[in-house]
Amino acid sequence: MKRAIPVLVLSIAGLVPVWLYEPSLGTAVETAAPASTPSASSSADAGSGSTVVKGSTVQTDKGPVQVQVTFAGTKITAVKMLQQPNHPQTTAAVPKLVAETLEAQSADIDTVSGATITSDGYKESLQAAIDANAESASSSASSPSASASAESAAQTVDGTTVNTDKGPVQVQVTFEGDKIASVKMLQQPNHPQTTAAVPKLVAETLEAQSADIDTVSGATITSDGYKESLQAAIDAKG
């Protein structure tokens, strides 16, 4: 009987490591759970109200250049380089290009001295992103989300075609009653400054509800043609 007691004690002692080991399994499972957190970060970005657009990839002699632009409506709020040449002059030029973009709110910016190739690629990719955002905004404005009664009350009028030194300009205006609901370009010069100016002209029109709007700097000819065609559409609507 005396021998049985030590054997029983040793048996119990042998089980202790097994009991102590089980909680460590639970700990391992808990520490693995945070691996799913990156998706939550993406959801927060998607719900911020901003639109992120990637510009086209421009192949240059120094390497590919591509930008990613964040818009709040038509306003450029951030520019990020997705691809750029691995070169000191490029690295130094990028902050200057981004700063000029945020100030100009267009791709009509100066070339950085010593980084001409990168600057040209940057501006081309940036303009592509601006165009894509403008097209998306135009599609959203004309999407069939309005009620049937609003659609039946809408009236679309084409303005006159104004021949400018840069090319023909013509707008199409949609009215809801006497209100200008949207403006679409039917014809415009194929020029970066025109492309950058159009969203500004449309935004000013919707705010002013008339053709009495400011001329966009750097796109005077297009602005004048736009306002003339717009006024003709307003007059035709009556």
Phi, psi and omega in degrees: 000321179298327180288330183294326182296309178302322180296318180296318179298318180293324179296316179296319180298326179292334180279339184303313179300327180294315179298319183290336184282328185301315180301332181294333177294317178298321180295321181296319180295318182295321182287339179281338186301318183298357179297342182272358185295330180302327180294328178294324178295320179295322180296321180296320178295320182293331182269009185279349180090357179269156177245127180253124184233133176269132175282171179291155176275119182257120179275116179248173178294338180266346183136172182290146177232130177211137179245159172235126187245135175256127181246145166245094190073240176259358182277132176278118182254340179199150175227132181234138177276122176269325177219140178201153178299143179275081186213139182303321181293325176295314181301321180285330185281326187305311179301326179291318179297317180295316180298318179294323179297314181295330179281315183281336184057036178195179177268007179275074184233165181285150173283137179280127181300132180089354180221047184299314183297314179296318180300315180296318178295320178300312183295323179293315179294321179297316181297323178298320179293319179298316179297317181296321179292319179296320179294320178296318179295321179294320179294321180295321182293330182258010181291152184282051179266343180287159180289163181296325180293322178293322180295319182291334181274348182285148179226127181253129182231132176272131174282171178291156175275119181257118180273116181250173178295338181265346183137172182290146177232130177211136179245159173236126185246134175254124180252143168242099190070234176265358184273136173280112184269326179199158178228132180235138177276121175271324177219141177201154178299142178275082185213137182304322181293325176294314181300321180287330185281327187304311179301326179291317179297317180295315180299318179294323179297315181295329179282316183280335184058035178195179177268006179274074184234166181284152173282136179281127180300132180089352181221047184298315183297313178297318180300315180296318178295319179300312183295323179294314179293322178298313181298322178297321178293319178296316179296320181292328179293323177080000000 
